[in-house]
Coordinates of C-alpha atoms in Angstrom, one line a residue:
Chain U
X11 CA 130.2 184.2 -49.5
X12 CA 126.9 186.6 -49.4
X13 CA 126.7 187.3 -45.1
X14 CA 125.0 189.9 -43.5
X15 CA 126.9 191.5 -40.8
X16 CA 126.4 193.9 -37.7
X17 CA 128.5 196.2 -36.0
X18 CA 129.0 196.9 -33.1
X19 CA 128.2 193.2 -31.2
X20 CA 128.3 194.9 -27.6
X21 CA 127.2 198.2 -26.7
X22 CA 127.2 200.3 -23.7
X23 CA 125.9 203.4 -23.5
X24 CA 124.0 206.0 -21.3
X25 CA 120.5 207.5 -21.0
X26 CA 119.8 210.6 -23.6
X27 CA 122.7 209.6 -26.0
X28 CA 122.2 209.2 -29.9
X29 CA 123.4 205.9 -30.8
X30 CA 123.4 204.3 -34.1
X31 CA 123.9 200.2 -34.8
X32 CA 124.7 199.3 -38.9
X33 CA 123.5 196.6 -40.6
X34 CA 125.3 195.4 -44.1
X35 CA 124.0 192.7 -46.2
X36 CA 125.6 191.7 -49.4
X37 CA 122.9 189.2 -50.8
X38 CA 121.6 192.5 -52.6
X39 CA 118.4 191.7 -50.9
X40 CA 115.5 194.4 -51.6
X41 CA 113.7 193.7 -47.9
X42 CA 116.0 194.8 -44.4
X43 CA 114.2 194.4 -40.8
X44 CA 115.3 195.3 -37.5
X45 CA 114.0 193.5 -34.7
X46 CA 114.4 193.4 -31.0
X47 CA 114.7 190.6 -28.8
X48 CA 113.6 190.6 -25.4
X49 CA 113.2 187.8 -22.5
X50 CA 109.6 187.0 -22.6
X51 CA 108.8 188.0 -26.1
X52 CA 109.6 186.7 -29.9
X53 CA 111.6 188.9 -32.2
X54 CA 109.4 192.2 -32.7
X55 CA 109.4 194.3 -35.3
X56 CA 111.0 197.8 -34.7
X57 CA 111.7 199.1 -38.9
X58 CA 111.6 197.4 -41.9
X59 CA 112.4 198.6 -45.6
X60 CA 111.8 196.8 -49.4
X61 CA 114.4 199.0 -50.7
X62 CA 116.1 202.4 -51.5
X63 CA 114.7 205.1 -49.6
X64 CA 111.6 202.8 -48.6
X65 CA 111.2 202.9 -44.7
X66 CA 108.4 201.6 -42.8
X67 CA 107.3 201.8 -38.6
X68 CA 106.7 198.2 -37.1
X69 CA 105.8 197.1 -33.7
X70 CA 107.8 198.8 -31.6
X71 CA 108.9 201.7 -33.5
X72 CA 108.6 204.6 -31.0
X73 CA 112.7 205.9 -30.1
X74 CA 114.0 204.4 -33.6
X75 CA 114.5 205.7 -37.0
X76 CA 116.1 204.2 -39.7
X77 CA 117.4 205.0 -43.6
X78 CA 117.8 203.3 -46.4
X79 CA 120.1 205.0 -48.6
X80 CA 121.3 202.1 -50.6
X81 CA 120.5 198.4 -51.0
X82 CA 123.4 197.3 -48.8
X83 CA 122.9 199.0 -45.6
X84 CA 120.0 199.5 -43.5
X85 CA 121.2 201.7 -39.9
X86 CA 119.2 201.9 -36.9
X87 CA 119.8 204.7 -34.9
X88 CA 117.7 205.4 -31.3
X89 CA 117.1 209.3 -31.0
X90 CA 117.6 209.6 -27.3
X91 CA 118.7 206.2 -26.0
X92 CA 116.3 204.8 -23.0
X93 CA 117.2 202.3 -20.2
X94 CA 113.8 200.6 -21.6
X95 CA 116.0 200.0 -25.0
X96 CA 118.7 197.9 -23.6
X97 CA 118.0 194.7 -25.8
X98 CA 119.5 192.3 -28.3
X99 CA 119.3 193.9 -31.8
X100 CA 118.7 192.0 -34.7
X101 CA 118.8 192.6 -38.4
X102 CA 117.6 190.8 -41.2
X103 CA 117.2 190.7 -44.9
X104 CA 115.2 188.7 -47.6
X105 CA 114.8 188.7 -50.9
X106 CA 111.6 191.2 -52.5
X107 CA 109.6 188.0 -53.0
X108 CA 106.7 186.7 -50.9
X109 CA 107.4 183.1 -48.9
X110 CA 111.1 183.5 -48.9
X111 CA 113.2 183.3 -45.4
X112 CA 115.0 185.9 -43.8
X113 CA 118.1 186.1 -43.1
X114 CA 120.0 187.3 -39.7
X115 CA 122.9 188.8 -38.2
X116 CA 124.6 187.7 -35.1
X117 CA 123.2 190.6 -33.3
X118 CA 124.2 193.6 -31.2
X119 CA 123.6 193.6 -27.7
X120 CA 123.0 197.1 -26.6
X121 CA 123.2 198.4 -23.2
X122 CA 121.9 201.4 -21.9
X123 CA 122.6 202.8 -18.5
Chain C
X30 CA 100.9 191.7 -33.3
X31 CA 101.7 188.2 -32.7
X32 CA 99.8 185.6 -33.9
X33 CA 102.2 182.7 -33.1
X34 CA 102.6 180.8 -29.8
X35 CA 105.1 178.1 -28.7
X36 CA 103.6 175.7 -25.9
X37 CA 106.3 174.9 -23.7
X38 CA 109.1 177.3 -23.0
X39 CA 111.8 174.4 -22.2
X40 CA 112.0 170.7 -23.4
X41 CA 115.2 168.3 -22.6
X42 CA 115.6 164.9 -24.3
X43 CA 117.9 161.7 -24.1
X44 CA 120.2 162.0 -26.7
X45 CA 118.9 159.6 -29.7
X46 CA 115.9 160.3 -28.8
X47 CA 112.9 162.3 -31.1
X48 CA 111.9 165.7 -30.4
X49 CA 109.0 167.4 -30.8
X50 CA 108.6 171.1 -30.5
X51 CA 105.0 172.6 -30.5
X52 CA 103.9 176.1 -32.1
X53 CA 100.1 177.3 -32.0
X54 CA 99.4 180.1 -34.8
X55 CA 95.8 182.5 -34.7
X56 CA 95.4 184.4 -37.9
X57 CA 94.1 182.0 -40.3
X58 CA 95.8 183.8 -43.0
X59 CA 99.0 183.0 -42.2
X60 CA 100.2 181.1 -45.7
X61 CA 104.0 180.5 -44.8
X62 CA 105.6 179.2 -42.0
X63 CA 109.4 179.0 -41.2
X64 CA 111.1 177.2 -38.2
X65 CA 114.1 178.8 -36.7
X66 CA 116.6 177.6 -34.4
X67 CA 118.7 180.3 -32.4
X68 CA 122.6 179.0 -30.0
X69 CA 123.9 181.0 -27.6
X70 CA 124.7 184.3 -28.6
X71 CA 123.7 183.6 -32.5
X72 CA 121.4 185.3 -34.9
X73 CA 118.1 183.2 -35.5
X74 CA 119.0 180.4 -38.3
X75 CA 116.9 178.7 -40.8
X76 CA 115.6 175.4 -40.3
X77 CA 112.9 174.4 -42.6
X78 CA 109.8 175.9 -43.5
X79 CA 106.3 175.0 -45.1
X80 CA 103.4 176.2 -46.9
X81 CA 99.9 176.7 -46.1
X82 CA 99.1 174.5 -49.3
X83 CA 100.9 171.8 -47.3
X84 CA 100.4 169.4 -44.3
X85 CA 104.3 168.2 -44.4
X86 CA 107.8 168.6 -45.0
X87 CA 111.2 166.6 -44.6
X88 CA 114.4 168.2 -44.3
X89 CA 117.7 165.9 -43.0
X90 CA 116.7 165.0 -39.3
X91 CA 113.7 167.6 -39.3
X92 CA 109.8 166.9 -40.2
X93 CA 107.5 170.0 -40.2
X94 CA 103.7 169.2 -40.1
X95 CA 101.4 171.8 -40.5
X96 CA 97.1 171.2 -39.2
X97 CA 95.9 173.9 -40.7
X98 CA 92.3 173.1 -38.9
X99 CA 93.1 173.6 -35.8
X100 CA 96.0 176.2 -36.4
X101 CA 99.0 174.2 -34.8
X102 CA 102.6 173.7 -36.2
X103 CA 105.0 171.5 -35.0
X104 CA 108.9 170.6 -35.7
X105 CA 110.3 167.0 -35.1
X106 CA 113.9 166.2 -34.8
X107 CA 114.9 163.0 -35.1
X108 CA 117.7 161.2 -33.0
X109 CA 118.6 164.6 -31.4
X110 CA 122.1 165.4 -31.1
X111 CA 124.1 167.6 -28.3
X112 CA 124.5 169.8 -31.2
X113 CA 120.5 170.1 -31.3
X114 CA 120.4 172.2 -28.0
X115 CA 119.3 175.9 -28.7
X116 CA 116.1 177.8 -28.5
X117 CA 113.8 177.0 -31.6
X118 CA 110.8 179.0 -32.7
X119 CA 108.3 179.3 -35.3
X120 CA 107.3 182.7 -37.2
X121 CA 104.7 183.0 -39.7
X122 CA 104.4 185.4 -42.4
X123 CA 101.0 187.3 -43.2
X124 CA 101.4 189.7 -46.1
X125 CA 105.2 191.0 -46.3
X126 CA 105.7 190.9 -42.5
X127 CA 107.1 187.9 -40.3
X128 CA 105.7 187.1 -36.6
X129 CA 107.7 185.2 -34.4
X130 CA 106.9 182.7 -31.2
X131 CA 108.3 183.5 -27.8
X132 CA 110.6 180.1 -28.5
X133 CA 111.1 176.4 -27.0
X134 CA 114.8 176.1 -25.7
X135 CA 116.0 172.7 -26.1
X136 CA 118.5 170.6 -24.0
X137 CA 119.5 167.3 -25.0
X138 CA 121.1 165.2 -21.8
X139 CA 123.8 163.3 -22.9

């Protein structure tokens, strides 16, 4: 079955390290977000791309970059990690059409220290 | 930014009974709307979702209505279920790009 997966599910890490979280879909899905999740707020926006080597800035972009080197996988990877990026990291993926749903992972709870 | 709201941050219901979860939207050009429903420890899951061309839509156990005049959403579960208790939350979509409510987190008391 067509899933979408993320690795690692728990994180730890410290202040001023790089740290990258994947993201693999395999619904060959042109669109891939990245979202955070904080107590207090919805789901915001942090990258999103509609396909191979198409990457945009959303919400909360500052600290992250991604890259979209193929239609499969979409990394996040924070710079210099901050304590103000210890979060719940979601991914997602839809198909290129407008109206369609997206489609999450179970998330990777990062921890920075 | 946003432009979805959810009106109560908690809700708990008897068991059998009929829920009714509340979302408020701003930007009158939102033209799709999707429900969500999020467990412990879980990625965000489709529910149902609606149209701005439409007022109402059925799924099994779930009725969204949409009032498109006075920009409110709403998500009714019938005979809730144990198995009903998790955070729920609306998102709309304007252009390519999907904003999400804060959430409602559910608890059904058995």
């Amino acid at each position: 079955d067509a899933e979408i997966t993320q690795s690692p599910r728990h994180k730890i890490t410290e202040t001023g390290r790089q740290v990258t979280l994947a993201c693999h879909q395999t619904w060959n899905h042109n669109n891939m977000f990245w979202y955070r999740q904080d107590l207090g707020h919805g789901l915001r926006l942090i990258h999103y791309s509609y396909g191979v080597q198409d990457t945009n800035k959303g919400e909360v972009s500052d600290g992250y970059s991604v890259s979209r080197s193929n239609t499969e996988d979409l990394p996040l990877t924070l710079e210099s990690a901050a304590s103000s990026q210890t979060s719940v990291y979601f991914c997602a993926s839809s198909p290129g059409i407008r109206r369609a749903e997206q489609f999450f992972g179970p998330g990777t709870r990062l921890t920075v220290l | 930014g946003e432009s979805v709201g959810l009106h109560l941050p908690t809700l708990s219901v008897q068991e059998g009974d009929n829920s009714i979860i509340n979302c408020a939207y701003s930007n009158s050009a939102s033209d799709y709307f999707i429900w969500y429903k999020q467990e412990s420890g879980k990625g965000p899951q489709f529910i149902i979702d609606i149209r701005s061309n439409m007022d109402k839509r059925q799924g099994q156990r779930v009725t969204v209505l949409l009032n498109k005049t006075v920009k409110h959403l709403s998500l009714q579960i019938a005979a809730t279920q144990p198995g009903d208790s998790a955070v729920y939350f609306c998102a709309d979509q304007i252009g390519n790009q999907f904003y999400f409510g804060t959430g409602t987190s559910l608890t059904v008391i058995p």
